[in-house]
mmCIF file of C-alpha atoms and ligand atoms in Angstrom:
data_model
loop_
_atom_site.group_PDB
_atom_site.id
_atom_site.type_symbol
_atom_site.label_atom_id
_atom_site.label_comp_id
_atom_site.label_asym_id
_atom_site.label_seq_id
_atom_site.Cartn_x
_atom_site.Cartn_y
_atom_site.Cartn_z
ATOM 1 C CA SER A 1 0.000 0.000 0.000
ATOM 2 C CA SER A 2 0.938 3.613 -0.253
ATOM 3 C CA LYS A 3 1.184 3.802 3.541
ATOM 4 C CA GLU A 4 3.799 1.040 3.616
ATOM 5 C CA HIS A 5 5.633 2.743 0.805
ATOM 6 C CA GLY A 6 5.633 5.984 2.772
ATOM 7 C CA GLY A 7 6.949 4.136 5.819
ATOM 8 C CA ASP A 8 9.851 2.695 3.879
ATOM 9 C CA HIS A 9 10.584 6.089 2.426
ATOM 10 C CA TYR A 10 10.887 7.694 5.842
ATOM 11 C CA THR A 11 13.052 4.849 7.173
ATOM 12 C CA VAL A 12 15.522 5.340 4.338
ATOM 13 C CA PHE A 13 15.408 9.101 4.782
ATOM 14 C CA ASP A 14 16.161 8.814 8.538
ATOM 15 C CA ALA A 15 19.162 6.583 7.912
ATOM 16 C CA GLY A 16 20.488 9.020 5.352
ATOM 17 C CA MET A 17 19.950 11.906 7.724
ATOM 18 C CA ARG A 18 21.854 10.122 10.472
ATOM 19 C CA VAL A 19 24.854 9.578 8.197
ATOM 20 C CA LEU A 20 24.726 13.202 7.059
ATOM 21 C CA THR A 21 24.488 14.491 10.603
ATOM 22 C CA GLN A 22 27.376 12.351 11.749
ATOM 23 C CA ARG A 23 29.560 13.478 8.857
ATOM 24 C CA ARG A 24 28.566 17.066 9.577
ATOM 25 C CA MET A 25 29.445 16.701 13.266
ATOM 26 C CA GLU A 26 32.802 15.147 12.409
ATOM 27 C CA MET A 27 33.528 17.979 10.002
ATOM 28 C CA GLU A 28 32.534 20.557 12.602
ATOM 29 C CA LEU A 29 34.881 19.020 15.182
ATOM 30 C CA ALA A 30 37.686 18.749 12.643
ATOM 31 C CA LEU A 31 37.140 22.353 11.533
ATOM 32 C CA ARG A 32 37.104 23.602 15.113
ATOM 33 C CA HIS A 33 40.396 21.768 15.669
ATOM 34 C CA ALA A 34 41.851 23.141 12.426
ATOM 35 C CA LEU A 35 41.208 26.707 13.547
ATOM 36 C CA GLU A 36 43.120 26.130 16.790
ATOM 37 C CA SER A 37 45.948 23.922 15.556
ATOM 38 C CA GLY A 38 47.373 25.839 12.614
ATOM 39 C CA GLU A 39 45.959 23.461 9.980
ATOM 40 C CA MET A 40 44.064 26.436 8.577
ATOM 41 C CA THR A 41 46.338 28.844 6.755
ATOM 42 C CA VAL A 42 46.070 31.612 4.179
ATOM 43 C CA HIS A 43 47.306 31.598 0.600
ATOM 44 C CA TYR A 44 47.627 34.685 -1.580
ATOM 45 C CA GLN A 45 46.823 35.216 -5.235
ATOM 46 C CA PRO A 46 48.282 38.264 -6.999
ATOM 47 C CA ILE A 47 45.987 40.803 -8.627
ATOM 48 C CA VAL A 48 47.694 42.441 -11.585
ATOM 49 C CA SER A 49 47.170 45.843 -13.223
ATOM 50 C CA LEU A 50 46.373 45.367 -16.903
ATOM 51 C CA THR A 51 47.925 48.736 -17.715
ATOM 52 C CA THR A 52 51.299 48.336 -15.967
ATOM 53 C CA GLY A 53 51.539 44.543 -15.615
ATOM 54 C CA GLU A 54 52.509 44.976 -11.980
ATOM 55 C CA ILE A 55 51.054 43.247 -8.958
ATOM 56 C CA THR A 56 48.854 45.805 -7.240
ATOM 57 C CA GLY A 57 47.467 43.532 -4.570
ATOM 58 C CA VAL A 58 46.624 40.034 -3.428
ATOM 59 C CA GLU A 59 43.506 38.099 -2.496
ATOM 60 C CA ALA A 60 43.709 36.082 0.713
ATOM 61 C CA LEU A 61 42.236 32.582 0.363
ATOM 62 C CA ALA A 62 41.702 30.179 3.254
ATOM 63 C CA ARG A 63 43.498 26.832 2.959
ATOM 64 C CA TRP A 64 42.826 23.762 5.104
ATOM 65 C CA PHE A 65 45.394 21.011 5.127
ATOM 66 C CA HIS A 66 43.996 18.095 7.121
ATOM 67 C CA PRO A 67 46.666 15.638 8.416
ATOM 68 C CA THR A 68 44.912 12.515 7.119
ATOM 69 C CA GLN A 69 42.373 13.799 4.567
ATOM 70 C CA GLY A 70 44.804 16.168 2.856
ATOM 71 C CA THR A 71 43.677 19.442 1.354
ATOM 72 C CA ILE A 72 40.007 20.210 1.877
ATOM 73 C CA PRO A 73 38.768 22.876 -0.564
ATOM 74 C CA PRO A 74 36.974 26.062 0.575
ATOM 75 C CA SER A 75 33.915 24.927 -1.398
ATOM 76 C CA GLU A 76 33.588 22.146 1.209
ATOM 77 C CA PHE A 77 34.543 23.839 4.458
ATOM 78 C CA ILE A 78 33.147 27.362 3.974
ATOM 79 C CA PRO A 79 29.511 26.128 3.884
ATOM 80 C CA ILE A 80 30.113 24.045 7.030
ATOM 81 C CA ALA A 81 31.775 26.992 8.732
ATOM 82 C CA GLU A 82 28.729 29.093 7.816
ATOM 83 C CA GLU A 83 26.213 26.553 9.121
ATOM 84 C CA THR A 84 28.041 25.979 12.396
ATOM 85 C CA GLY A 85 28.898 29.599 13.084
ATOM 86 C CA LEU A 86 32.622 28.813 12.953
ATOM 87 C CA ILE A 87 32.827 31.262 10.038
ATOM 88 C CA ASN A 88 33.297 34.093 12.543
ATOM 89 C CA ASP A 89 36.465 32.519 13.958
ATOM 90 C CA LEU A 90 37.600 31.477 10.485
ATOM 91 C CA GLY A 91 37.012 34.953 9.088
ATOM 92 C CA ALA A 92 38.887 36.599 11.956
ATOM 93 C CA LEU A 93 41.771 34.136 11.558
ATOM 94 C CA VAL A 94 42.101 34.848 7.830
ATOM 95 C CA LEU A 95 41.863 38.630 8.239
ATOM 96 C CA ARG A 96 44.339 38.700 11.148
ATOM 97 C CA GLN A 97 46.854 36.358 9.496
ATOM 98 C CA ALA A 98 46.651 38.176 6.149
ATOM 99 C CA CYS A 99 47.022 41.653 7.696
ATOM 100 C CA ARG A 100 50.067 40.486 9.655
ATOM 101 C CA ARG A 101 51.590 38.978 6.539
ATOM 102 C CA MET A 102 51.137 42.141 4.475
ATOM 103 C CA VAL A 103 52.530 44.389 7.204
ATOM 104 C CA ALA A 104 55.585 42.114 7.540
ATOM 105 C CA LEU A 105 55.998 42.025 3.763
ATOM 106 C CA GLY A 106 55.893 45.813 3.579
ATOM 107 C CA LYS A 107 58.558 46.144 6.273
ATOM 108 C CA GLU A 108 60.831 43.812 4.322
ATOM 109 C CA ASN A 109 60.235 45.245 0.875
ATOM 110 C CA PRO A 110 59.343 48.912 0.255
ATOM 111 C CA ASP A 111 57.680 47.948 -3.047
ATOM 112 C CA ALA A 112 55.163 45.878 -1.087
ATOM 113 C CA THR A 113 53.936 48.698 1.139
ATOM 114 C CA HIS A 114 51.300 49.713 -1.413
ATOM 115 C CA LEU A 115 49.925 46.236 -2.081
ATOM 116 C CA THR A 116 46.220 45.948 -1.401
ATOM 117 C CA LEU A 117 44.801 43.019 0.542
ATOM 118 C CA SER A 118 41.444 41.536 -0.480
ATOM 119 C CA VAL A 119 39.645 39.305 2.011
ATOM 120 C CA ASN A 120 36.421 37.340 1.451
ATOM 121 C CA ILE A 121 33.578 37.941 3.872
ATOM 122 C CA SER A 122 30.734 35.443 4.120
ATOM 123 C CA GLY A 123 27.093 36.354 4.619
ATOM 124 C CA ARG A 124 26.735 35.132 8.167
ATOM 125 C CA GLN A 125 29.939 36.902 9.167
ATOM 126 C CA PHE A 126 28.802 40.169 7.590
ATOM 127 C CA LYS A 127 25.417 40.052 9.337
ATOM 128 C CA ARG A 128 26.873 39.561 12.810
ATOM 129 C CA PRO A 129 26.094 42.609 14.994
ATOM 130 C CA ASP A 130 29.700 43.185 16.087
ATOM 131 C CA PHE A 131 31.278 42.438 12.683
ATOM 132 C CA VAL A 132 32.422 46.024 12.032
ATOM 133 C CA GLU A 133 33.909 46.334 15.527
ATOM 134 C CA GLU A 134 35.783 43.070 15.046
ATOM 135 C CA VAL A 135 37.257 44.256 11.738
ATOM 136 C CA ALA A 136 38.254 47.557 13.377
ATOM 137 C CA ALA A 137 39.973 45.706 16.227
ATOM 138 C CA ILE A 138 42.010 43.526 13.841
ATOM 139 C CA LEU A 139 43.048 46.535 11.746
ATOM 140 C CA THR A 140 44.282 48.305 14.870
ATOM 141 C CA GLU A 141 45.956 45.229 16.333
ATOM 142 C CA THR A 142 47.903 44.442 13.147
ATOM 143 C CA ASP A 143 48.670 48.101 12.365
ATOM 144 C CA ILE A 144 47.801 47.697 8.682
ATOM 145 C CA ASP A 145 46.889 50.768 6.600
ATOM 146 C CA PRO A 146 43.081 50.278 6.428
ATOM 147 C CA SER A 147 42.877 51.925 2.994
ATOM 148 C CA LEU A 148 44.809 48.934 1.600
ATOM 149 C CA VAL A 149 42.194 46.467 2.829
ATOM 150 C CA LYS A 150 39.384 45.396 0.502
ATOM 151 C CA LEU A 151 36.501 43.337 1.824
ATOM 152 C CA GLU A 152 34.816 41.143 -0.795
ATOM 153 C CA LEU A 153 31.084 40.530 -0.526
ATOM 154 C CA THR A 154 28.867 38.443 -2.776
ATOM 155 C CA GLU A 155 25.452 39.443 -4.104
ATOM 156 C CA SER A 156 23.627 36.979 -1.833
ATOM 157 C CA VAL A 157 24.712 39.026 1.194
ATOM 158 C CA LEU A 158 22.854 42.055 -0.119
ATOM 159 C CA MET A 159 19.581 40.467 -1.099
ATOM 160 C CA ASP A 160 17.660 39.792 2.110
ATOM 161 C CA ASN A 161 18.146 43.057 3.976
ATOM 162 C CA ALA A 162 19.427 45.780 1.698
ATOM 163 C CA ASP A 163 19.024 48.687 4.146
ATOM 164 C CA GLU A 164 20.984 46.910 6.833
ATOM 165 C CA ALA A 165 23.657 45.912 4.301
ATOM 166 C CA VAL A 166 24.028 49.537 3.142
ATOM 167 C CA ASP A 167 24.415 50.610 6.771
ATOM 168 C CA THR A 168 27.094 47.977 7.480
ATOM 169 C CA ILE A 169 29.000 48.888 4.301
ATOM 170 C CA LYS A 170 28.926 52.571 5.287
ATOM 171 C CA ARG A 171 30.275 51.755 8.749
ATOM 172 C CA LEU A 172 33.046 49.651 7.157
ATOM 173 C CA LYS A 173 33.936 52.476 4.795
ATOM 174 C CA ALA A 174 34.146 54.833 7.769
ATOM 175 C CA LEU A 175 37.131 52.682 8.834
ATOM 176 C CA SER A 176 38.713 53.582 5.428
ATOM 177 C CA VAL A 177 38.534 50.026 4.098
ATOM 178 C CA LYS A 178 37.309 49.402 0.544
ATOM 179 C CA VAL A 179 34.323 47.245 -0.267
ATOM 180 C CA VAL A 180 34.161 45.031 -3.351
ATOM 181 C CA ILE A 181 31.367 43.060 -4.984
ATOM 182 C CA ASP A 182 32.714 39.554 -5.706
ATOM 183 C CA ASP A 183 31.606 36.940 -8.290
ATOM 184 C CA PHE A 184 29.475 39.523 -10.062
ATOM 185 C CA GLY A 185 26.990 38.089 -12.535
ATOM 186 C CA THR A 186 26.322 34.818 -10.725
ATOM 187 C CA GLY A 187 23.525 36.151 -8.518
ATOM 188 C CA TYR A 188 20.235 37.728 -9.401
ATOM 189 C CA SER A 189 21.048 41.374 -8.843
ATOM 190 C CA SER A 190 21.278 43.884 -11.635
ATOM 191 C CA LEU A 191 23.831 46.638 -11.846
ATOM 192 C CA SER A 192 21.113 49.170 -11.006
ATOM 193 C CA TYR A 193 20.483 47.257 -7.773
ATOM 194 C CA ILE A 194 24.220 47.191 -7.045
ATOM 195 C CA GLN A 195 24.231 50.974 -7.445
ATOM 196 C CA ARG A 196 22.424 51.255 -4.103
ATOM 197 C CA PHE A 197 25.533 50.012 -2.316
ATOM 198 C CA PRO A 198 28.665 52.151 -1.984
ATOM 199 C CA PHE A 199 31.104 49.684 -3.551
ATOM 200 C CA ASP A 200 34.567 50.700 -4.728
ATOM 201 C CA SER A 201 35.077 47.938 -7.253
ATOM 202 C CA LEU A 202 33.539 44.931 -8.896
ATOM 203 C CA LYS A 203 34.916 41.479 -9.704
ATOM 204 C CA VAL A 204 33.559 39.813 -12.819
ATOM 205 C CA ASP A 205 32.941 36.149 -12.076
ATOM 206 C CA ARG A 206 35.333 33.721 -13.694
ATOM 207 C CA SER A 207 32.499 31.743 -15.300
ATOM 208 C CA PHE A 208 32.180 34.592 -17.852
ATOM 209 C CA VAL A 209 35.906 35.225 -18.258
ATOM 210 C CA GLY A 210 36.958 31.580 -18.623
ATOM 211 C CA ASN A 211 35.480 31.071 -22.076
ATOM 212 C CA MET A 212 34.894 34.615 -23.270
ATOM 213 C CA ASN A 213 36.983 34.027 -26.382
ATOM 214 C CA GLU A 214 35.123 30.857 -27.354
ATOM 215 C CA ALA A 215 31.616 32.048 -26.503
ATOM 216 C CA GLU A 216 30.676 35.364 -28.087
ATOM 217 C CA GLN A 217 27.794 35.641 -25.613
ATOM 218 C CA ASN A 218 30.210 35.608 -22.656
ATOM 219 C CA MET A 219 32.368 38.237 -24.324
ATOM 220 C CA GLU A 220 29.253 40.423 -24.606
ATOM 221 C CA ILE A 221 28.381 39.850 -20.945
ATOM 222 C CA VAL A 222 31.886 40.828 -19.841
ATOM 223 C CA ARG A 223 31.847 43.857 -22.140
ATOM 224 C CA THR A 224 28.492 44.988 -20.742
ATOM 225 C CA ILE A 225 29.459 44.475 -17.110
ATOM 226 C CA ILE A 226 32.716 46.437 -17.547
ATOM 227 C CA ALA A 227 31.033 49.304 -19.427
ATOM 228 C CA MET A 228 28.230 49.651 -16.880
ATOM 229 C CA ALA A 229 30.567 49.290 -13.895
ATOM 230 C CA HIS A 230 32.647 52.154 -15.281
ATOM 231 C CA LYS A 231 29.499 54.286 -15.700
ATOM 232 C CA LEU A 232 28.818 53.674 -12.000
ATOM 233 C CA GLY A 233 32.380 54.705 -11.136
ATOM 234 C CA LEU A 234 33.537 51.220 -10.173
ATOM 235 C CA GLU A 235 36.907 49.751 -11.057
ATOM 236 C CA VAL A 236 36.788 46.243 -12.499
ATOM 237 C CA VAL A 237 38.818 43.150 -11.665
ATOM 238 C CA ALA A 238 38.416 40.101 -13.911
ATOM 239 C CA GLU A 239 38.685 36.734 -12.162
ATOM 240 C CA GLY A 240 39.828 33.464 -13.719
ATOM 241 C CA VAL A 241 42.213 34.828 -16.345
ATOM 242 C CA GLU A 242 43.889 31.669 -17.612
ATOM 243 C CA LEU A 243 45.097 32.592 -21.113
ATOM 244 C CA ALA A 244 46.934 35.362 -22.930
ATOM 245 C CA GLU A 245 43.795 35.876 -25.058
ATOM 246 C CA HIS A 246 41.759 36.660 -21.940
ATOM 247 C CA ARG A 247 44.301 39.248 -20.882
ATOM 248 C CA THR A 248 44.342 40.907 -24.306
ATOM 249 C CA ALA A 249 40.553 40.951 -24.605
ATOM 250 C CA LEU A 250 40.185 42.402 -21.100
ATOM 251 C CA SER A 251 42.769 45.114 -21.794
ATOM 252 C CA ASP A 252 40.855 46.013 -24.953
ATOM 253 C CA LEU A 253 37.672 46.306 -22.860
ATOM 254 C CA ARG A 254 39.534 48.712 -20.489
ATOM 255 C CA CYS A 255 39.290 46.345 -17.543
ATOM 256 C CA GLU A 256 41.643 47.728 -14.849
ATOM 257 C CA SER A 257 42.923 44.554 -13.206
ATOM 258 C CA ALA A 258 42.979 40.807 -13.490
ATOM 259 C CA GLN A 259 43.563 37.721 -11.423
ATOM 260 C CA GLY A 260 44.007 34.132 -12.501
ATOM 261 C CA PHE A 261 46.252 31.152 -13.130
ATOM 262 C CA TYR A 262 47.730 32.937 -16.176
ATOM 263 C CA PHE A 263 49.514 35.297 -13.783
ATOM 264 C CA SER A 264 49.850 33.124 -10.704
ATOM 265 C CA LYS A 265 48.062 30.495 -8.665
ATOM 266 C CA PRO A 266 47.415 31.324 -5.019
ATOM 267 C CA VAL A 267 50.722 30.884 -3.144
ATOM 268 C CA ALA A 268 51.688 30.394 0.501
ATOM 269 C CA GLY A 269 52.792 33.462 2.461
ATOM 270 C CA GLU A 270 56.484 32.537 2.310
ATOM 271 C CA GLU A 271 56.261 32.136 -1.463
ATOM 272 C CA LEU A 272 54.585 35.513 -1.782
ATOM 273 C CA GLU A 273 57.644 37.080 -0.199
ATOM 274 C CA THR A 274 59.852 35.288 -2.716
ATOM 275 C CA LEU A 275 57.586 36.354 -5.570
ATOM 276 C CA VAL A 276 57.741 39.974 -4.501
ATOM 277 C CA ARG A 277 61.509 39.894 -3.926
ATOM 278 C CA LYS A 278 62.351 38.045 -7.115
ATOM 279 C CA LYS A 279 60.269 39.595 -9.839
ATOM 280 C CA TRP A 280 58.001 42.449 -9.106
ATOM 281 C CA ASN A 281 56.534 42.793 -12.552
ATOM 282 C CA ILE A 282 54.986 39.486 -13.513
ATOM 283 C CA THR A 283 55.800 38.560 -17.082
ATOM 284 C CA PRO A 284 53.874 35.391 -17.752
ATOM 285 C CA PRO A 285 55.411 32.734 -19.985
ATOM 286 C CA ALA A 286 54.362 32.971 -23.636
ATOM 287 C CA ASP A 287 52.274 29.797 -23.492
ATOM 288 C CA GLY A 288 50.322 31.034 -20.490
ATOM 289 C CA THR A 289 51.334 28.189 -18.178
ATOM 290 C CA VAL A 290 52.400 29.092 -14.667
HETATM 291 P P1 LIG B 301 36.558 33.687 -4.766
HETATM 292 O O1 LIG B 301 36.529 34.700 -3.680
HETATM 293 O O2 LIG B 301 35.882 34.051 -6.022
HETATM 294 O O3 LIG B 301 38.106 33.352 -5.002
HETATM 295 C C1 LIG B 301 38.666 33.041 -6.249
HETATM 296 C C2 LIG B 301 38.709 31.547 -6.475
HETATM 297 O O4 LIG B 301 39.046 31.277 -7.823
HETATM 298 C C3 LIG B 301 39.781 30.826 -5.638
HETATM 299 O O5 LIG B 301 39.303 29.512 -5.347
HETATM 300 C C4 LIG B 301 40.946 30.758 -6.618
HETATM 301 O O6 LIG B 301 41.874 29.733 -6.327
HETATM 302 C C5 LIG B 301 40.195 30.476 -7.900
HETATM 303 N N1 LIG B 301 40.942 30.892 -9.082
HETATM 304 C C6 LIG B 301 41.783 31.932 -9.211
HETATM 305 N N2 LIG B 301 42.255 32.048 -10.470
HETATM 306 C C7 LIG B 301 41.675 31.051 -11.164
HETATM 307 C C8 LIG B 301 41.751 30.644 -12.543
HETATM 308 O O7 LIG B 301 42.452 31.217 -13.378
HETATM 309 N N3 LIG B 301 41.019 29.555 -12.904
HETATM 310 C C9 LIG B 301 40.242 28.883 -12.015
HETATM 311 N N4 LIG B 301 39.545 27.822 -12.452
HETATM 312 N N5 LIG B 301 40.132 29.245 -10.709
HETATM 313 C C10 LIG B 301 40.839 30.323 -10.301
HETATM 314 P P2 LIG B 301 39.348 28.889 -3.871
HETATM 315 O O8 LIG B 301 40.578 29.324 -3.164
HETATM 316 O O9 LIG B 301 39.063 27.439 -4.018
HETATM 317 O O10 LIG B 301 38.133 29.598 -3.150
HETATM 318 C C11 LIG B 301 36.817 29.384 -3.579
HETATM 319 C C12 LIG B 301 35.863 30.316 -2.897
HETATM 320 O O11 LIG B 301 35.811 30.038 -1.488
HETATM 321 C C13 LIG B 301 36.270 31.787 -2.986
HETATM 322 O O12 LIG B 301 35.896 32.319 -4.250
HETATM 323 C C14 LIG B 301 35.515 32.375 -1.830
HETATM 324 O O13 LIG B 301 34.180 32.603 -2.178
HETATM 325 C C15 LIG B 301 35.570 31.233 -0.811
HETATM 326 N N6 LIG B 301 36.648 31.514 0.163
HETATM 327 C C16 LIG B 301 37.974 31.231 0.093
HETATM 328 N N7 LIG B 301 38.618 31.680 1.195
HETATM 329 C C17 LIG B 301 37.681 32.264 1.980
HETATM 330 C C18 LIG B 301 37.707 32.937 3.271
HETATM 331 O O14 LIG B 301 38.750 33.122 3.911
HETATM 332 N N8 LIG B 301 36.512 33.382 3.759
HETATM 333 C C19 LIG B 301 35.338 33.231 3.058
HETATM 334 N N9 LIG B 301 34.205 33.690 3.611
HETATM 335 N N10 LIG B 301 35.277 32.629 1.861
HETATM 336 C C20 LIG B 301 36.432 32.160 1.325
HETATM 337 MG MG1 LIG B 302 36.926 36.638 -3.588
HETATM 338 MG MG1 LIG B 303 35.255 35.634 -6.864
HETATM 339 MG MG1 LIG B 304 33.563 34.373 -3.832
#
């Protein structure tokens, strides 16, 4: 009967739920441990000016190296950190570690004193009542120049309570930090909606950049986003630049900056120092491999 069928269905569902919950709890424990033990570190990916070819800044990216499971990607641990609330500790760890790194780098190399530092902020972190105060405390503690710090937000953060988001962004900007819209084009917001928020720059999502030369439609999307962003007074960073053709096309579209494997993969902090010391102006190999 249908009742029996329903019964079976729920039995299977419960078993699945139990497995999921257990895995989730294990991940939460492991993540909590990672934040305290030094398993969680920060890597840095250069952002390059398309006019000068120089590194103008870096994006900090969280990296989790688990002793037995190996590298766990952000796409796996960021959602768990969000659901468990550990994102607040994770976010503070990344911001603190990255600010310290950039201050140390600047002391060692005068060329590095003007490098900007971009840090990703998740929705739950951004909505926390004392988020702005926590950012302020870390900026003070690490003694970084706040005007070099760029906080990256995604469209989803802005959707549910726009007025509150505008208020938080204004309070952040009062600290002199810059605010960036990340992964633009993947959400549902239009550029006219984005105009409500006092952003300094916009990052075009790599899903449009990655095959802009093969798909004319993507080229048009990138062209439109860049043109409209400029009309709104926003600088544009293109993500996911993997080929020389991407770089050329983006330069032609007057895109200010770019980031991607073509220039450099994200590197550990120690490697960033080497990169800065060795060759300031990144000249990528002719075949685009890194
Ligand atoms: P995102 O902020 O858009 O960061 C850029 C992502 O694109 C990074 O992935 C980077 O490694 C990757 N990437 C850069 N250049 C290329 C390229 O040329 N080709 C391709 N295919 N990929 C490229 P990653 O490090 O795996 O991070 C994924 C996402 O996880 C980030 O996307 C960001 O949304 C989130 N994330 C990473 N670290 C943090 C963090 O500390 N806090 C928060 N809240 N989110 C973070
Ligand atoms: Mg980002
Ligand atoms: Mg992005
Ligand atoms: Mg992102």
